[in-house]
Amino acid sequence: MRTKAAVAIAAGKPLEVMDVNLDGPRAGEVLVEIKSTGICHTDEFTLSGADPEGLFPAILGHEGAGVVVDTGPGVTSLKKGDHVIPLYTPECRECEYCLHPKTNLCQSIRTTQGQGLMPDGTSRFSTLDGDPILHYMGTSTFANHTVLPEIALAKVREDAPFDKICYIGCGVTTGIGAVINTAKVEIGSRAIVFGLGGIGLNVIQGLRLAGADQIVGVDLNPGKKPMAERFGMTDFVNPAEVEGDLVPYLVNLTKGGADYTFDATGNVDVMRTALESAHKGWGESIIIGVAPAGAEISTRPFQLVTGRSWRGTAFGGARGRTDVPKIVDWYMEGKIEIDPMITHQLALDDINKGFDLMHAGESIRSVVNY
Ligand code: NAD
Ligand code: AHE
Ligand code: ZN
């Protein structure tokens, strides 16, 4: 079939909206009509050329929601008409990782996914001239139709709006999951969140859900303050306005250091500050931000010797097919909020405007509707 997609032609170039060919689903695969897709910072990270795994040409996008159009042979858990959220972290429920209680990183299709291919080693997308176009993160939601493995789709309730729940495909689940699944924050904790963008705000609402007493937000952009307060931030710190070192300032503000700190910037210097502002003896620092190719973290080992822990999380430690439908329920029941964070709704033809808004720090989430 033909479908409309925004194609990443090369690093650093704007996406090109065009008609592409899409082959039907093969064994274990599902054809999905994407209704809405969010633009996550990680899409920009790949498009910019900073991702060592970045491939071109490819159809980016990993935060979406849509409807099953067709299923390939052997698909048993989904049928035509089901509402689904694509999962860049699949859940096969059979591999060593899925069977291990301490991780969500299903590895059953990781190799081919990283190569921009379906599990059988081929791509379903091509140009109208027949040249192959690669998949991205196994999802490619910047296309009106896409093919995914059955294990990379969460079936969700049908009354949930696509233009909001698409955000659960990455940002919402990553931020809330970092608090609940990875850090397992206790009631009464003190926390610091670095970066108040599409991920950091969801860390903040996760901390409120977990019953944290103090939620410090740190961002260089003061424009992020009102939204963060709306989601539960108790103290705002703009590092540009702090005289002297940021670490002692934050340690003092949290009365000895935070029980939990979260990096949602992707900046390795910020990651160090986050680790060092965690409480001596027990503070845990969780890295969420994705750093550019070649970047490395550093600190004095003494920081860890004296009881701080440095950890990381992908997709908020969530097992997508199991956890994503529950998060959709939380949204529909009013336990979590999404709507205020979706600051812009765009048509596919305007998708590059979404990237511009992100660069300018003017959006939290831009959502593209097909
Ligand atoms: P974003 O651009 O919306 O937000 C980043 C925020 O950090 C901005 O508000 C910016 O002003 C702030 N910031 C930048 N530099 C700063 C500094 N030095 N000090 C303080 N604040 C600073 O991005 P996002 O969508 O929230 O994503 C954040 C990071 O999380 C990115 O690196 C993204 O790739 C990563 N991410 C990781 C996962 C995962 O599973 N681990 C999932 C999604 C996104
Ligand atoms: N390819 C990059 C790493 C990118 C990365 O860390 N991706 C996160 C998701 S970010 C979503 O917005 C992730 O889940 N990674 C797990 C995995 O297996 O890729 C690099 O540096 O090589
Ligand atoms: Zn993302």
Short mmCIF file of C-alpha atoms and ligand atoms in Angstrom, two decimals:
data_model
loop_
_atom_site.label_atom_id
_atom_site.label_comp_id
_atom_site.label_asym_id
_atom_site.label_seq_id
_atom_site.Cartn_x
_atom_site.Cartn_y
_atom_site.Cartn_z
CA MET A 1 0.00 0.00 0.00
CA ARG A 2 0.90 3.68 -0.16
CA THR A 3 0.99 5.87 2.93
CA LYS A 4 2.14 9.36 3.85
CA ALA A 5 5.24 9.73 5.99
CA ALA A 6 7.82 12.24 7.21
CA VAL A 7 11.14 10.77 6.08
CA ALA A 8 14.51 11.58 7.69
CA ILE A 9 16.69 11.75 4.58
CA ALA A 10 20.00 12.60 6.26
CA ALA A 11 21.37 13.88 9.58
CA GLY A 12 20.74 17.57 10.13
CA LYS A 13 18.18 17.90 7.30
CA PRO A 14 14.50 18.68 7.91
CA LEU A 15 12.08 15.77 7.55
CA GLU A 16 10.53 15.40 4.07
CA VAL A 17 6.83 14.62 3.93
CA MET A 18 6.12 12.24 1.04
CA ASP A 19 4.16 9.20 -0.10
CA VAL A 20 5.99 5.93 0.56
CA ASN A 21 5.32 2.25 -0.11
CA LEU A 22 4.51 0.01 2.84
CA ASP A 23 4.45 -3.78 2.48
CA GLY A 24 1.82 -5.72 4.41
CA PRO A 25 2.48 -7.47 7.72
CA ARG A 26 4.43 -10.74 7.65
CA ALA A 27 4.33 -13.53 10.25
CA GLY A 28 4.02 -12.11 13.77
CA GLU A 29 3.55 -8.55 12.46
CA VAL A 30 0.69 -6.05 12.58
CA LEU A 31 -0.30 -3.18 10.26
CA VAL A 32 -1.33 -0.13 12.30
CA GLU A 33 -2.94 3.13 11.20
CA ILE A 34 -1.24 5.76 13.35
CA LYS A 35 -3.75 8.43 14.41
CA SER A 36 -1.45 10.66 16.48
CA THR A 37 2.28 10.84 17.24
CA GLY A 38 4.27 12.92 19.72
CA ILE A 39 7.66 14.46 18.94
CA CYS A 40 10.13 13.38 21.63
CA HIS A 41 13.55 14.92 22.17
CA THR A 42 15.09 11.56 21.21
CA ASP A 43 13.73 11.90 17.64
CA GLU A 44 15.57 15.23 17.38
CA PHE A 45 18.67 13.63 18.94
CA THR A 46 18.71 11.02 16.17
CA LEU A 47 17.86 13.48 13.39
CA SER A 48 20.69 15.77 14.51
CA GLY A 49 23.24 12.98 14.03
CA ALA A 50 24.14 12.76 17.75
CA ASP A 51 22.85 9.16 18.08
CA PRO A 52 25.60 6.59 17.38
CA GLU A 53 22.86 4.21 16.26
CA GLY A 54 21.22 6.75 13.91
CA LEU A 55 20.47 5.41 10.41
CA PHE A 56 19.24 7.08 7.23
CA PRO A 57 17.01 7.29 5.37
CA ALA A 58 14.54 6.31 8.05
CA ILE A 59 11.05 7.03 9.28
CA LEU A 60 11.49 8.32 12.84
CA GLY A 61 8.86 8.59 15.59
CA HIS A 62 8.39 6.36 18.63
CA GLU A 63 5.51 7.97 20.53
CA GLY A 64 2.18 7.13 18.91
CA ALA A 65 -1.30 5.68 19.11
CA GLY A 66 -3.51 4.12 16.47
CA VAL A 67 -5.73 1.29 15.26
CA VAL A 68 -4.93 -2.21 14.00
CA VAL A 69 -5.72 -2.47 10.29
CA ASP A 70 -4.45 -5.97 9.49
CA THR A 71 -2.57 -8.81 11.17
CA GLY A 72 0.02 -11.18 9.68
CA PRO A 73 0.05 -14.98 10.11
CA GLY A 74 0.34 -16.24 13.67
CA VAL A 75 -0.79 -13.03 15.40
CA THR A 76 -3.10 -14.04 18.26
CA SER A 77 -3.22 -11.17 20.76
CA LEU A 78 -4.55 -8.44 18.45
CA LYS A 79 -7.31 -8.10 15.88
CA LYS A 80 -8.48 -5.52 13.35
CA GLY A 81 -9.96 -2.48 15.09
CA ASP A 82 -8.00 -2.83 18.34
CA HIS A 83 -6.57 0.42 19.69
CA VAL A 84 -2.82 0.21 20.28
CA ILE A 85 0.25 2.11 21.47
CA PRO A 86 3.56 1.14 19.76
CA LEU A 87 6.39 0.06 22.08
CA TYR A 88 10.03 0.81 21.33
CA THR A 89 10.79 -1.48 24.26
CA PRO A 90 8.81 -4.60 23.33
CA GLU A 91 7.65 -7.30 25.73
CA CYS A 92 7.94 -10.84 24.36
CA ARG A 93 7.38 -12.43 27.79
CA GLU A 94 9.77 -15.27 26.82
CA CYS A 95 13.37 -13.98 26.62
CA GLU A 96 15.88 -14.09 29.48
CA TYR A 97 15.29 -10.37 30.10
CA CYS A 98 11.48 -10.57 30.16
CA LEU A 99 11.72 -13.48 32.59
CA HIS A 100 14.09 -11.56 34.90
CA PRO A 101 12.27 -9.50 37.52
CA LYS A 102 14.83 -6.67 37.53
CA THR A 103 14.59 -5.39 33.95
CA ASN A 104 12.12 -4.30 31.27
CA LEU A 105 14.71 -4.45 28.47
CA CYS A 106 13.26 -7.25 26.29
CA GLN A 107 16.10 -8.24 23.95
CA SER A 108 14.19 -10.59 21.63
CA ILE A 109 14.32 -8.22 18.62
CA ARG A 110 16.94 -5.67 19.81
CA THR A 111 19.53 -6.49 17.10
CA THR A 112 17.27 -6.04 14.07
CA GLN A 113 15.47 -3.10 15.71
CA GLY A 114 18.83 -1.33 16.10
CA GLN A 115 19.52 -1.95 12.40
CA GLY A 116 16.23 -0.31 11.40
CA LEU A 117 14.73 -3.62 10.30
CA MET A 118 11.84 -5.91 11.18
CA PRO A 119 12.76 -9.13 13.05
CA ASP A 120 13.15 -11.05 9.74
CA GLY A 121 15.94 -8.64 8.71
CA THR A 122 14.00 -6.67 6.08
CA SER A 123 12.22 -3.31 5.91
CA ARG A 124 8.53 -2.85 5.04
CA PHE A 125 9.06 0.77 3.90
CA SER A 126 10.42 1.91 0.52
CA THR A 127 10.32 5.00 -1.69
CA LEU A 128 7.95 5.07 -4.64
CA ASP A 129 11.08 4.29 -6.74
CA GLY A 130 11.62 1.12 -4.71
CA ASP A 131 14.61 2.23 -2.59
CA PRO A 132 14.44 0.90 0.98
CA ILE A 133 13.66 3.22 3.89
CA LEU A 134 14.60 2.03 7.38
CA HIS A 135 12.37 1.67 10.43
CA TYR A 136 13.32 3.49 13.68
CA MET A 137 13.14 2.13 17.23
CA GLY A 138 10.88 -0.57 15.77
CA THR A 139 8.01 1.90 15.66
CA SER A 140 8.29 4.58 12.87
CA THR A 141 5.25 6.51 14.02
CA PHE A 142 5.99 9.48 11.72
CA ALA A 143 4.05 7.50 9.09
CA ASN A 144 0.27 7.35 8.76
CA HIS A 145 0.59 3.54 8.55
CA THR A 146 3.37 1.41 9.97
CA VAL A 147 4.15 -2.26 10.53
CA LEU A 148 5.29 -3.51 13.94
CA PRO A 149 5.93 -6.84 15.62
CA GLU A 150 2.95 -8.03 17.69
CA ILE A 151 5.18 -7.99 20.81
CA ALA A 152 5.76 -4.25 20.28
CA LEU A 153 2.12 -3.21 20.66
CA ALA A 154 0.15 -2.52 23.84
CA LYS A 155 -3.63 -2.97 23.45
CA VAL A 156 -5.43 -0.10 25.15
CA ARG A 157 -9.05 0.88 25.91
CA GLU A 158 -11.02 2.32 23.00
CA ASP A 159 -12.46 5.40 24.73
CA ALA A 160 -9.04 7.03 25.28
CA PRO A 161 -8.19 9.94 22.92
CA PHE A 162 -5.32 9.18 20.53
CA ASP A 163 -3.99 12.75 20.56
CA LYS A 164 -3.30 12.51 24.31
CA ILE A 165 -2.43 8.85 24.96
CA CYS A 166 0.22 8.84 22.23
CA TYR A 167 2.41 10.61 24.85
CA ILE A 168 2.19 7.46 27.01
CA GLY A 169 4.22 5.74 24.27
CA CYS A 170 7.34 7.45 25.68
CA GLY A 171 7.32 10.65 27.77
CA VAL A 172 4.61 9.92 30.32
CA THR A 173 5.66 6.33 30.96
CA THR A 174 9.38 7.20 31.07
CA GLY A 175 8.95 9.99 33.62
CA ILE A 176 6.39 8.36 35.89
CA GLY A 177 8.03 4.94 35.54
CA ALA A 178 11.45 6.32 36.53
CA VAL A 179 9.90 7.28 39.88
CA ILE A 180 7.64 4.30 40.47
CA ASN A 181 9.43 1.36 38.80
CA THR A 182 13.09 2.37 38.88
CA ALA A 183 13.60 4.55 41.97
CA LYS A 184 10.58 3.15 43.87
CA VAL A 185 10.29 6.47 45.69
CA GLU A 186 8.80 6.28 49.19
CA ILE A 187 6.16 8.61 50.68
CA GLY A 188 7.82 11.66 52.28
CA SER A 189 10.95 11.62 50.10
CA ARG A 190 12.87 14.68 48.95
CA ALA A 191 13.72 14.74 45.23
CA ILE A 192 15.44 16.91 42.64
CA VAL A 193 14.51 16.83 38.95
CA PHE A 194 17.00 18.30 36.45
CA GLY A 195 15.31 19.40 33.21
CA LEU A 196 11.63 20.35 33.21
CA GLY A 197 10.77 19.30 29.66
CA GLY A 198 8.53 16.56 28.33
CA ILE A 199 10.21 13.95 30.55
CA GLY A 200 11.04 15.98 33.67
CA LEU A 201 7.44 17.16 34.10
CA ASN A 202 6.33 13.55 34.13
CA VAL A 203 8.97 12.74 36.73
CA ILE A 204 7.43 15.54 38.79
CA GLN A 205 3.90 14.17 38.46
CA GLY A 206 5.26 10.70 39.30
CA LEU A 207 6.84 12.12 42.46
CA ARG A 208 3.55 13.73 43.45
CA LEU A 209 1.79 10.40 42.85
CA ALA A 210 4.41 8.66 45.04
CA GLY A 211 3.86 11.16 47.87
CA ALA A 212 7.20 12.98 47.83
CA ASP A 213 7.38 15.88 50.34
CA GLN A 214 9.87 18.07 48.48
CA ILE A 215 10.15 18.22 44.68
CA VAL A 216 12.90 20.57 43.51
CA GLY A 217 12.95 21.39 39.78
CA VAL A 218 16.13 22.66 38.11
CA ASP A 219 16.06 24.27 34.67
CA LEU A 220 17.94 27.03 32.84
CA ASN A 221 14.69 28.12 31.22
CA PRO A 222 12.52 30.00 33.77
CA GLY A 223 9.61 29.66 31.34
CA LYS A 224 9.29 26.04 32.50
CA LYS A 225 8.48 27.03 36.08
CA PRO A 226 4.67 27.58 35.96
CA MET A 227 3.94 24.22 34.32
CA ALA A 228 6.26 22.38 36.73
CA GLU A 229 4.49 24.00 39.71
CA ARG A 230 1.15 22.90 38.27
CA PHE A 231 2.42 19.30 38.32
CA GLY A 232 3.77 19.38 41.88
CA MET A 233 7.17 21.12 41.95
CA THR A 234 7.70 22.72 45.38
CA ASP A 235 10.97 24.64 44.72
CA PHE A 236 12.44 26.01 41.47
CA VAL A 237 16.16 26.54 40.91
CA ASN A 238 17.62 28.31 37.88
CA PRO A 239 21.34 27.37 37.91
CA ALA A 240 22.14 30.65 36.11
CA GLU A 241 20.92 32.55 39.19
CA VAL A 242 22.82 30.52 41.79
CA GLU A 243 26.02 32.12 43.01
CA GLY A 244 28.83 29.64 43.50
CA ASP A 245 28.55 25.87 43.13
CA LEU A 246 25.14 24.35 42.43
CA VAL A 247 25.79 21.15 44.43
CA PRO A 248 26.12 22.73 47.91
CA TYR A 249 23.18 24.99 47.11
CA LEU A 250 20.97 21.97 46.33
CA VAL A 251 22.31 19.95 49.26
CA ASN A 252 21.42 22.83 51.57
CA LEU A 253 17.97 23.28 49.99
CA THR A 254 17.18 19.58 50.53
CA LYS A 255 18.59 19.57 54.08
CA GLY A 256 21.57 17.33 53.43
CA GLY A 257 20.91 16.12 49.89
CA ALA A 258 17.96 14.55 48.09
CA ASP A 259 16.79 10.99 48.61
CA TYR A 260 16.35 10.77 44.83
CA THR A 261 17.64 12.87 41.93
CA PHE A 262 16.73 12.51 38.26
CA ASP A 263 18.56 13.75 35.17
CA ALA A 264 16.12 14.58 32.38
CA THR A 265 18.51 16.78 30.36
CA GLY A 266 20.95 14.38 28.65
CA ASN A 267 23.82 16.70 29.69
CA VAL A 268 26.68 14.76 31.35
CA ASP A 269 27.73 17.71 33.54
CA VAL A 270 24.18 17.89 34.87
CA MET A 271 24.30 14.13 35.51
CA ARG A 272 27.34 14.70 37.76
CA THR A 273 25.58 17.48 39.65
CA ALA A 274 22.56 15.19 40.06
CA LEU A 275 24.67 12.40 41.53
CA GLU A 276 26.55 14.71 43.88
CA SER A 277 23.39 16.40 45.17
CA ALA A 278 21.97 13.04 46.26
CA HIS A 279 22.12 12.43 50.02
CA LYS A 280 25.30 10.94 51.50
CA GLY A 281 24.72 7.39 52.68
CA TRP A 282 21.57 6.59 50.71
CA GLY A 283 20.78 9.03 47.89
CA GLU A 284 20.04 7.52 44.49
CA SER A 285 20.51 9.35 41.19
CA ILE A 286 18.63 8.11 38.14
CA ILE A 287 19.86 8.97 34.63
CA ILE A 288 17.02 9.31 32.13
CA GLY A 289 18.61 11.73 29.64
CA VAL A 290 20.25 10.31 26.53
CA ALA A 291 23.74 11.77 25.98
CA PRO A 292 25.35 12.45 22.58
CA ALA A 293 27.79 10.05 20.91
CA GLY A 294 31.12 10.00 22.73
CA ALA A 295 29.94 11.76 25.89
CA GLU A 296 30.99 10.19 29.21
CA ILE A 297 29.99 10.69 32.85
CA SER A 298 32.48 11.20 35.66
CA THR A 299 32.62 11.81 39.40
CA ARG A 300 35.00 11.03 42.24
CA PRO A 301 34.51 7.39 43.27
CA PHE A 302 34.29 8.71 46.84
CA GLN A 303 30.79 9.92 45.96
CA LEU A 304 29.74 6.28 45.54
CA VAL A 305 31.95 4.96 48.34
CA THR A 306 30.02 7.23 50.66
CA GLY A 307 26.72 5.68 49.78
CA ARG A 308 25.28 7.40 46.73
CA SER A 309 24.10 5.18 43.86
CA TRP A 310 24.11 5.98 40.17
CA ARG A 311 21.42 4.27 38.16
CA GLY A 312 19.65 4.57 34.82
CA THR A 313 16.29 3.81 33.30
CA ALA A 314 14.89 3.18 29.81
CA PHE A 315 11.17 3.61 29.16
CA GLY A 316 10.78 4.13 32.91
CA GLY A 317 11.43 0.47 33.61
CA ALA A 318 7.98 -0.28 32.19
CA ARG A 319 6.98 -3.58 30.60
CA GLY A 320 4.95 -2.09 27.80
CA ARG A 321 2.20 -4.61 27.07
CA THR A 322 1.52 -5.03 30.79
CA ASP A 323 2.04 -1.48 32.12
CA VAL A 324 1.01 0.88 29.29
CA PRO A 325 -2.71 -0.11 29.34
CA LYS A 326 -2.68 0.60 33.11
CA ILE A 327 -1.20 4.06 32.58
CA VAL A 328 -3.92 4.77 29.99
CA ASP A 329 -6.44 3.80 32.70
CA TRP A 330 -4.75 6.16 35.21
CA TYR A 331 -5.14 8.96 32.68
CA MET A 332 -8.79 8.17 31.97
CA GLU A 333 -9.50 7.93 35.73
CA GLY A 334 -7.87 11.34 36.37
CA LYS A 335 -5.00 9.92 38.46
CA ILE A 336 -2.48 11.54 36.12
CA GLU A 337 -2.74 14.53 33.78
CA ILE A 338 -1.56 14.75 30.20
CA ASP A 339 -3.58 17.46 28.44
CA PRO A 340 -1.73 20.60 29.71
CA MET A 341 1.61 19.18 28.59
CA ILE A 342 0.43 18.82 24.99
CA THR A 343 1.13 22.39 24.07
CA HIS A 344 0.83 22.09 20.28
CA GLN A 345 -1.27 20.01 17.85
CA LEU A 346 0.04 19.93 14.27
CA ALA A 347 -0.71 18.40 10.87
CA LEU A 348 1.90 16.07 9.35
CA ASP A 349 2.84 18.69 6.76
CA ASP A 350 3.93 20.95 9.66
CA ILE A 351 5.98 18.32 11.52
CA ASN A 352 9.23 20.31 11.17
CA LYS A 353 7.53 23.17 13.02
CA GLY A 354 7.29 20.77 15.98
CA PHE A 355 11.08 20.37 15.93
CA ASP A 356 11.51 24.17 15.72
CA LEU A 357 9.24 24.68 18.75
CA MET A 358 11.29 22.14 20.70
CA HIS A 359 14.57 23.90 19.81
CA ALA A 360 13.12 27.23 20.88
CA GLY A 361 12.04 25.73 24.25
CA GLU A 362 8.48 26.85 23.47
CA SER A 363 6.74 23.46 23.54
CA ILE A 364 6.48 20.67 26.04
CA ARG A 365 4.92 18.18 23.62
CA SER A 366 3.91 18.77 20.03
CA VAL A 367 1.53 16.12 18.72
CA VAL A 368 1.02 15.43 15.03
CA ASN A 369 -2.43 14.20 13.99
CA TYR A 370 -2.91 12.30 10.72
P1 NAD B 1 13.18 18.60 26.53
O1 NAD B 1 14.04 19.27 25.53
O2 NAD B 1 11.71 18.75 26.45
O3 NAD B 1 13.62 19.06 28.02
C1 NAD B 1 14.93 19.22 28.45
C2 NAD B 1 14.92 20.33 29.50
O4 NAD B 1 16.22 20.40 30.08
C3 NAD B 1 14.60 21.70 28.94
O5 NAD B 1 13.55 22.30 29.68
C4 NAD B 1 15.92 22.47 29.07
O6 NAD B 1 15.71 23.85 29.31
C5 NAD B 1 16.55 21.77 30.25
N1 NAD B 1 18.01 21.89 30.31
C6 NAD B 1 18.88 21.74 29.31
N2 NAD B 1 20.14 21.90 29.75
C7 NAD B 1 20.06 22.14 31.09
C8 NAD B 1 21.02 22.36 32.10
N3 NAD B 1 22.33 22.39 31.83
N4 NAD B 1 20.58 22.55 33.35
C9 NAD B 1 19.24 22.52 33.63
N5 NAD B 1 18.28 22.32 32.70
C10 NAD B 1 18.70 22.13 31.44
O7 NAD B 1 13.57 17.06 26.46
P2 NAD B 1 12.73 15.81 27.02
O8 NAD B 1 11.78 15.34 25.97
O9 NAD B 1 12.20 16.13 28.36
O10 NAD B 1 13.89 14.71 27.13
C11 NAD B 1 14.90 14.83 28.13
C12 NAD B 1 15.97 13.78 27.92
O11 NAD B 1 15.43 12.49 28.16
C13 NAD B 1 16.54 13.74 26.49
O12 NAD B 1 17.92 13.50 26.59
C14 NAD B 1 15.83 12.54 25.89
O13 NAD B 1 16.55 11.99 24.82
C15 NAD B 1 15.78 11.62 27.09
N6 NAD B 1 14.79 10.52 27.07
C16 NAD B 1 15.16 9.35 27.64
C17 NAD B 1 14.27 8.30 27.71
C18 NAD B 1 14.66 7.00 28.36
O14 NAD B 1 13.94 6.02 28.20
N7 NAD B 1 15.75 6.95 29.11
C19 NAD B 1 12.99 8.45 27.17
C20 NAD B 1 12.64 9.68 26.60
C21 NAD B 1 13.55 10.71 26.56
N1 AHE B 2 20.90 4.71 20.53
C1 AHE B 2 21.42 5.52 21.60
C2 AHE B 2 20.67 5.34 22.87
C3 AHE B 2 19.26 5.79 22.75
C4 AHE B 2 18.52 5.40 24.00
O1 AHE B 2 19.09 5.33 25.07
N2 AHE B 2 17.24 5.13 23.85
C5 AHE B 2 16.40 4.83 24.98
C6 AHE B 2 15.06 5.34 24.67
S1 AHE B 2 14.97 7.09 24.50
C7 AHE B 2 13.34 7.33 24.15
O2 AHE B 2 13.07 8.63 23.97
C8 AHE B 2 16.26 3.33 25.20
O3 AHE B 2 15.24 2.81 25.56
N3 AHE B 2 17.32 2.60 25.04
C9 AHE B 2 17.32 1.19 25.22
C10 AHE B 2 17.92 0.53 24.00
O4 AHE B 2 18.02 -0.70 24.02
O5 AHE B 2 18.23 1.25 23.05
C11 AHE B 2 22.90 5.27 21.80
O6 AHE B 2 23.53 6.03 22.54
O7 AHE B 2 23.41 4.32 21.19
ZN ZN B 3 11.10 9.31 23.58
#
